[in-house]
């Protein structure tokens, strides 16, 4: 059985500390996955940050660039 997943993360603009001196820009990030399941096997191909959006998770930590994950599971 085939399956797909799409997720959108939205973070509005915010101030990262109590001083309110620096305002962080908001961002949208899109993640997607497609997979196939046939008991007892499951395979998934996932892409995080599909559009390769540059963003900051905090004032000192950049967001993760696009990355791809291939997962193969065997359930017993």
mmCIF file of N, CA and C in Angstrom:
data_model
loop_
_atom_site.group_PDB
_atom_site.id
_atom_site.type_symbol
_atom_site.label_atom_id
_atom_site.label_comp_id
_atom_site.label_asym_id
_atom_site.label_seq_id
_atom_site.Cartn_x
_atom_site.Cartn_y
_atom_site.Cartn_z
ATOM 1 N N UNK A 1 0.838 -1.168 0.000
ATOM 2 C CA UNK A 1 0.000 0.000 0.000
ATOM 3 C C UNK A 1 0.892 1.244 0.000
ATOM 4 N N UNK A 2 0.610 2.155 -0.896
ATOM 5 C CA UNK A 2 1.348 3.410 -1.000
ATOM 6 C C UNK A 2 0.773 4.438 -0.036
ATOM 7 N N UNK A 3 1.607 5.325 0.435
ATOM 8 C CA UNK A 3 1.131 6.429 1.270
ATOM 9 C C UNK A 3 1.999 7.663 1.036
ATOM 10 N N UNK A 4 1.430 8.820 1.303
ATOM 11 C CA UNK A 4 2.152 10.090 1.191
ATOM 12 C C UNK A 4 1.860 10.934 2.425
ATOM 13 N N UNK A 5 2.784 11.806 2.727
ATOM 14 C CA UNK A 5 2.614 12.745 3.831
ATOM 15 C C UNK A 5 3.176 14.094 3.402
ATOM 16 N N UNK A 6 2.483 15.152 3.759
ATOM 17 C CA UNK A 6 2.976 16.510 3.532
ATOM 18 C C UNK A 6 2.731 17.292 4.816
ATOM 19 N N UNK A 7 3.749 17.991 5.256
ATOM 20 C CA UNK A 7 3.619 18.806 6.459
ATOM 21 C C UNK A 7 4.132 20.208 6.200
ATOM 22 N N UNK A 8 3.439 21.190 6.740
ATOM 23 C CA UNK A 8 3.866 22.583 6.631
ATOM 24 C C UNK A 8 4.030 23.125 8.044
ATOM 25 N N UNK A 9 5.185 23.698 8.294
ATOM 26 C CA UNK A 9 5.453 24.340 9.578
ATOM 27 C C UNK A 9 5.455 25.848 9.362
ATOM 28 N N UNK A 10 4.661 26.554 10.141
ATOM 29 C CA UNK A 10 4.626 28.013 10.075
ATOM 30 C C UNK A 10 5.066 28.562 11.425
ATOM 31 N N UNK A 11 6.011 29.483 11.383
ATOM 32 C CA UNK A 11 6.436 30.198 12.586
ATOM 33 C C UNK A 11 6.355 31.683 12.268
ATOM 34 N N UNK A 12 5.562 32.410 13.024
ATOM 35 C CA UNK A 12 5.443 33.847 12.824
ATOM 36 C C UNK A 12 6.662 34.585 13.366
ATOM 37 N N UNK A 13 6.782 35.847 13.034
ATOM 38 C CA UNK A 13 7.906 36.633 13.546
ATOM 39 C C UNK A 13 7.801 36.712 15.073
ATOM 40 N N UNK A 14 8.968 36.795 15.710
ATOM 41 C CA UNK A 14 8.986 36.795 17.170
ATOM 42 C C UNK A 14 10.274 37.443 17.677
ATOM 43 N N UNK A 15 10.262 37.794 18.942
ATOM 44 C CA UNK A 15 11.447 38.317 19.615
ATOM 45 C C UNK A 15 12.065 37.169 20.415
ATOM 46 N N UNK A 16 13.344 36.844 20.172
ATOM 47 C CA UNK A 16 13.939 35.666 20.806
ATOM 48 C C UNK A 16 14.356 35.852 22.264
ATOM 49 N N UNK A 17 14.328 37.075 22.764
ATOM 50 C CA UNK A 17 14.708 37.263 24.166
ATOM 51 C C UNK A 17 13.854 38.359 24.796
ATOM 52 N N UNK A 18 14.025 38.532 26.065
ATOM 53 C CA UNK A 18 13.179 39.449 26.830
ATOM 54 C C UNK A 18 13.427 40.923 26.494
ATOM 55 N N UNK A 19 14.584 41.249 25.906
ATOM 56 C CA UNK A 19 14.911 42.644 25.600
ATOM 57 C C UNK A 19 14.141 43.199 24.405
ATOM 58 N N UNK A 20 13.596 42.346 23.565
ATOM 59 C CA UNK A 20 12.847 42.748 22.365
ATOM 60 C C UNK A 20 13.639 43.684 21.457
ATOM 61 N N UNK A 21 14.941 43.465 21.362
ATOM 62 C CA UNK A 21 15.775 44.320 20.519
ATOM 63 C C UNK A 21 15.918 43.784 19.101
ATOM 64 N N UNK A 22 15.887 42.494 18.949
ATOM 65 C CA UNK A 22 16.044 41.862 17.634
ATOM 66 C C UNK A 22 14.779 41.076 17.337
ATOM 67 N N UNK A 23 14.196 41.333 16.180
ATOM 68 C CA UNK A 23 12.988 40.613 15.789
ATOM 69 C C UNK A 23 13.362 39.565 14.746
ATOM 70 N N UNK A 24 13.008 38.319 15.004
ATOM 71 C CA UNK A 24 13.277 37.228 14.069
ATOM 72 C C UNK A 24 12.150 37.165 13.043
ATOM 73 N N UNK A 25 12.522 36.973 11.785
ATOM 74 C CA UNK A 25 11.522 36.849 10.728
ATOM 75 C C UNK A 25 10.811 35.506 10.843
ATOM 76 N N UNK A 26 9.544 35.500 10.501
ATOM 77 C CA UNK A 26 8.807 34.254 10.458
ATOM 78 C C UNK A 26 9.202 33.449 9.227
ATOM 79 N N UNK A 27 8.774 32.192 9.187
ATOM 80 C CA UNK A 27 9.095 31.347 8.039
ATOM 81 C C UNK A 27 8.076 30.227 7.891
ATOM 82 N N UNK A 28 8.032 29.670 6.695
ATOM 83 C CA UNK A 28 7.275 28.457 6.392
ATOM 84 C C UNK A 28 8.275 27.401 5.955
ATOM 85 N N UNK A 29 8.064 26.165 6.376
ATOM 86 C CA UNK A 29 8.905 25.059 5.931
ATOM 87 C C UNK A 29 7.992 23.911 5.514
ATOM 88 N N UNK A 30 8.305 23.291 4.373
ATOM 89 C CA UNK A 30 7.490 22.195 3.848
ATOM 90 C C UNK A 30 8.305 20.908 3.900
ATOM 91 N N UNK A 31 7.708 19.864 4.451
ATOM 92 C CA UNK A 31 8.306 18.534 4.488
ATOM 93 C C UNK A 31 7.362 17.578 3.763
ATOM 94 N N UNK A 32 7.917 16.555 3.117
ATOM 95 C CA UNK A 32 7.082 15.609 2.383
ATOM 96 C C UNK A 32 7.699 14.217 2.438
ATOM 97 N N UNK A 33 6.848 13.212 2.295
ATOM 98 C CA UNK A 33 7.322 11.829 2.292
ATOM 99 C C UNK A 33 6.412 10.987 1.417
ATOM 100 N N UNK A 34 6.987 9.949 0.855
ATOM 101 C CA UNK A 34 6.233 8.949 0.117
ATOM 102 C C UNK A 34 6.779 7.596 0.540
ATOM 103 N N UNK A 35 5.904 6.623 0.616
ATOM 104 C CA UNK A 35 6.363 5.319 1.066
ATOM 105 C C UNK A 35 5.483 4.196 0.569
ATOM 106 N N UNK A 36 5.981 2.993 0.811
ATOM 107 C CA UNK A 36 5.241 1.792 0.435
ATOM 108 C C UNK A 36 5.334 0.806 1.588
ATOM 109 N N UNK A 37 4.198 0.210 1.922
ATOM 110 C CA UNK A 37 4.142 -0.740 3.019
ATOM 111 C C UNK A 37 3.570 -2.058 2.524
ATOM 112 N N UNK A 38 4.316 -3.125 2.733
ATOM 113 C CA UNK A 38 3.869 -4.489 2.426
ATOM 114 C C UNK A 38 4.392 -5.368 3.550
ATOM 115 N N UNK A 39 3.520 -5.691 4.491
ATOM 116 C CA UNK A 39 3.953 -6.427 5.688
ATOM 117 C C UNK A 39 4.851 -7.596 5.328
ATOM 118 N N UNK A 40 5.963 -7.712 6.016
ATOM 119 C CA UNK A 40 6.429 -6.978 7.190
ATOM 120 C C UNK A 40 7.363 -5.817 6.849
ATOM 121 N N UNK A 41 7.439 -5.433 5.573
ATOM 122 C CA UNK A 41 8.369 -4.389 5.138
ATOM 123 C C UNK A 41 7.680 -3.036 4.982
ATOM 124 N N UNK A 42 8.486 -1.988 5.171
ATOM 125 C CA UNK A 42 8.015 -0.630 4.951
ATOM 126 C C UNK A 42 9.209 0.190 4.482
ATOM 127 N N UNK A 43 9.032 0.926 3.393
ATOM 128 C CA UNK A 43 10.099 1.795 2.895
ATOM 129 C C UNK A 43 9.536 3.205 2.738
ATOM 130 N N UNK A 44 10.301 4.199 3.184
ATOM 131 C CA UNK A 44 9.871 5.592 3.132
ATOM 132 C C UNK A 44 10.998 6.465 2.592
ATOM 133 N N UNK A 45 10.648 7.361 1.685
ATOM 134 C CA UNK A 45 11.564 8.393 1.206
ATOM 135 C C UNK A 45 10.994 9.726 1.677
ATOM 136 N N UNK A 46 11.751 10.437 2.501
ATOM 137 C CA UNK A 46 11.280 11.703 3.068
ATOM 138 C C UNK A 46 12.234 12.829 2.695
ATOM 139 N N UNK A 47 11.669 14.001 2.438
ATOM 140 C CA UNK A 47 12.461 15.201 2.170
ATOM 141 C C UNK A 47 12.024 16.264 3.172
ATOM 142 N N UNK A 48 12.959 16.693 3.982
ATOM 143 C CA UNK A 48 12.701 17.768 4.936
ATOM 144 C C UNK A 48 13.179 19.082 4.343
ATOM 145 N N UNK A 49 12.421 20.141 4.566
ATOM 146 C CA UNK A 49 12.695 21.462 3.985
ATOM 147 C C UNK A 49 12.738 21.340 2.456
ATOM 148 N N UNK A 50 11.651 20.871 1.910
ATOM 149 C CA UNK A 50 11.529 20.570 0.478
ATOM 150 C C UNK A 50 11.957 21.726 -0.419
ATOM 151 N N UNK A 51 11.637 22.953 -0.038
ATOM 152 C CA UNK A 51 11.968 24.121 -0.869
ATOM 153 C C UNK A 51 13.345 24.702 -0.549
ATOM 154 N N UNK A 52 14.061 24.058 0.363
ATOM 155 C CA UNK A 52 15.394 24.498 0.789
ATOM 156 C C UNK A 52 15.379 25.945 1.300
ATOM 157 N N UNK A 53 14.348 26.272 2.044
ATOM 158 C CA UNK A 53 14.167 27.607 2.620
ATOM 159 C C UNK A 53 15.254 27.894 3.649
ATOM 160 N N UNK A 54 15.900 29.051 3.530
ATOM 161 C CA UNK A 54 16.862 29.481 4.542
ATOM 162 C C UNK A 54 16.092 30.195 5.646
ATOM 163 N N UNK A 55 16.286 29.757 6.873
ATOM 164 C CA UNK A 55 15.582 30.353 8.004
ATOM 165 C C UNK A 55 16.426 30.170 9.259
ATOM 166 N N UNK A 56 16.034 30.866 10.309
ATOM 167 C CA UNK A 56 16.713 30.760 11.602
ATOM 168 C C UNK A 56 15.729 30.229 12.627
ATOM 169 N N UNK A 57 16.112 29.149 13.337
ATOM 170 C CA UNK A 57 15.272 28.596 14.397
ATOM 171 C C UNK A 57 15.359 29.437 15.660
ATOM 172 N N UNK A 58 16.486 30.103 15.830
ATOM 173 C CA UNK A 58 16.667 31.037 16.944
ATOM 174 C C UNK A 58 17.683 32.081 16.494
ATOM 175 N N UNK A 59 17.988 33.029 17.359
ATOM 176 C CA UNK A 59 18.938 34.070 16.960
ATOM 177 C C UNK A 59 20.363 33.545 16.823
ATOM 178 N N UNK A 60 20.624 32.312 17.251
ATOM 179 C CA UNK A 60 21.971 31.744 17.136
ATOM 180 C C UNK A 60 22.006 30.389 16.427
ATOM 181 N N UNK A 61 20.869 29.920 15.914
ATOM 182 C CA UNK A 61 20.830 28.601 15.289
ATOM 183 C C UNK A 61 20.089 28.648 13.956
ATOM 184 N N UNK A 62 20.828 28.464 12.847
ATOM 185 C CA UNK A 62 20.156 28.443 11.544
ATOM 186 C C UNK A 62 19.309 27.186 11.391
ATOM 187 N N UNK A 63 18.304 27.278 10.536
ATOM 188 C CA UNK A 63 17.472 26.127 10.247
ATOM 189 C C UNK A 63 18.222 25.103 9.406
ATOM 190 N N UNK A 64 17.737 23.885 9.418
ATOM 191 C CA UNK A 64 18.361 22.797 8.673
ATOM 192 C C UNK A 64 18.046 22.937 7.191
ATOM 193 N N UNK A 65 19.062 22.854 6.327
ATOM 194 C CA UNK A 65 18.794 22.904 4.885
ATOM 195 C C UNK A 65 18.105 21.617 4.425
ATOM 196 N N UNK A 66 17.709 21.589 3.161
ATOM 197 C CA UNK A 66 17.040 20.409 2.616
ATOM 198 C C UNK A 66 17.874 19.162 2.912
ATOM 199 N N UNK A 67 17.194 18.106 3.327
ATOM 200 C CA UNK A 67 17.855 16.824 3.526
ATOM 201 C C UNK A 67 16.898 15.710 3.164
ATOM 202 N N UNK A 68 17.470 14.583 2.787
ATOM 203 C CA UNK A 68 16.686 13.447 2.303
ATOM 204 C C UNK A 68 16.968 12.249 3.200
ATOM 205 N N UNK A 69 15.909 11.508 3.508
ATOM 206 C CA UNK A 69 16.014 10.327 4.354
ATOM 207 C C UNK A 69 15.363 9.151 3.642
ATOM 208 N N UNK A 70 16.075 8.054 3.548
ATOM 209 C CA UNK A 70 15.514 6.805 3.038
ATOM 210 C C UNK A 70 15.507 5.828 4.199
ATOM 211 N N UNK A 71 14.319 5.340 4.538
ATOM 212 C CA UNK A 71 14.171 4.457 5.690
ATOM 213 C C UNK A 71 13.569 3.129 5.237
ATOM 214 N N UNK A 72 14.169 2.038 5.676
ATOM 215 C CA UNK A 72 13.672 0.696 5.389
ATOM 216 C C UNK A 72 13.445 0.004 6.719
ATOM 217 N N UNK A 73 12.210 -0.421 6.958
ATOM 218 C CA UNK A 73 11.854 -1.083 8.217
ATOM 219 C C UNK A 73 11.380 -2.499 7.956
ATOM 220 N N UNK A 74 11.726 -3.370 8.883
ATOM 221 C CA UNK A 74 11.200 -4.736 8.893
ATOM 222 C C UNK A 74 10.602 -4.949 10.267
ATOM 223 N N UNK A 75 9.322 -5.244 10.313
ATOM 224 C CA UNK A 75 8.644 -5.395 11.597
ATOM 225 C C UNK A 75 8.392 -6.871 11.863
ATOM 226 N N UNK A 76 8.870 -7.339 13.019
ATOM 227 C CA UNK A 76 8.672 -8.758 13.353
ATOM 228 C C UNK A 76 8.053 -8.905 14.711
#
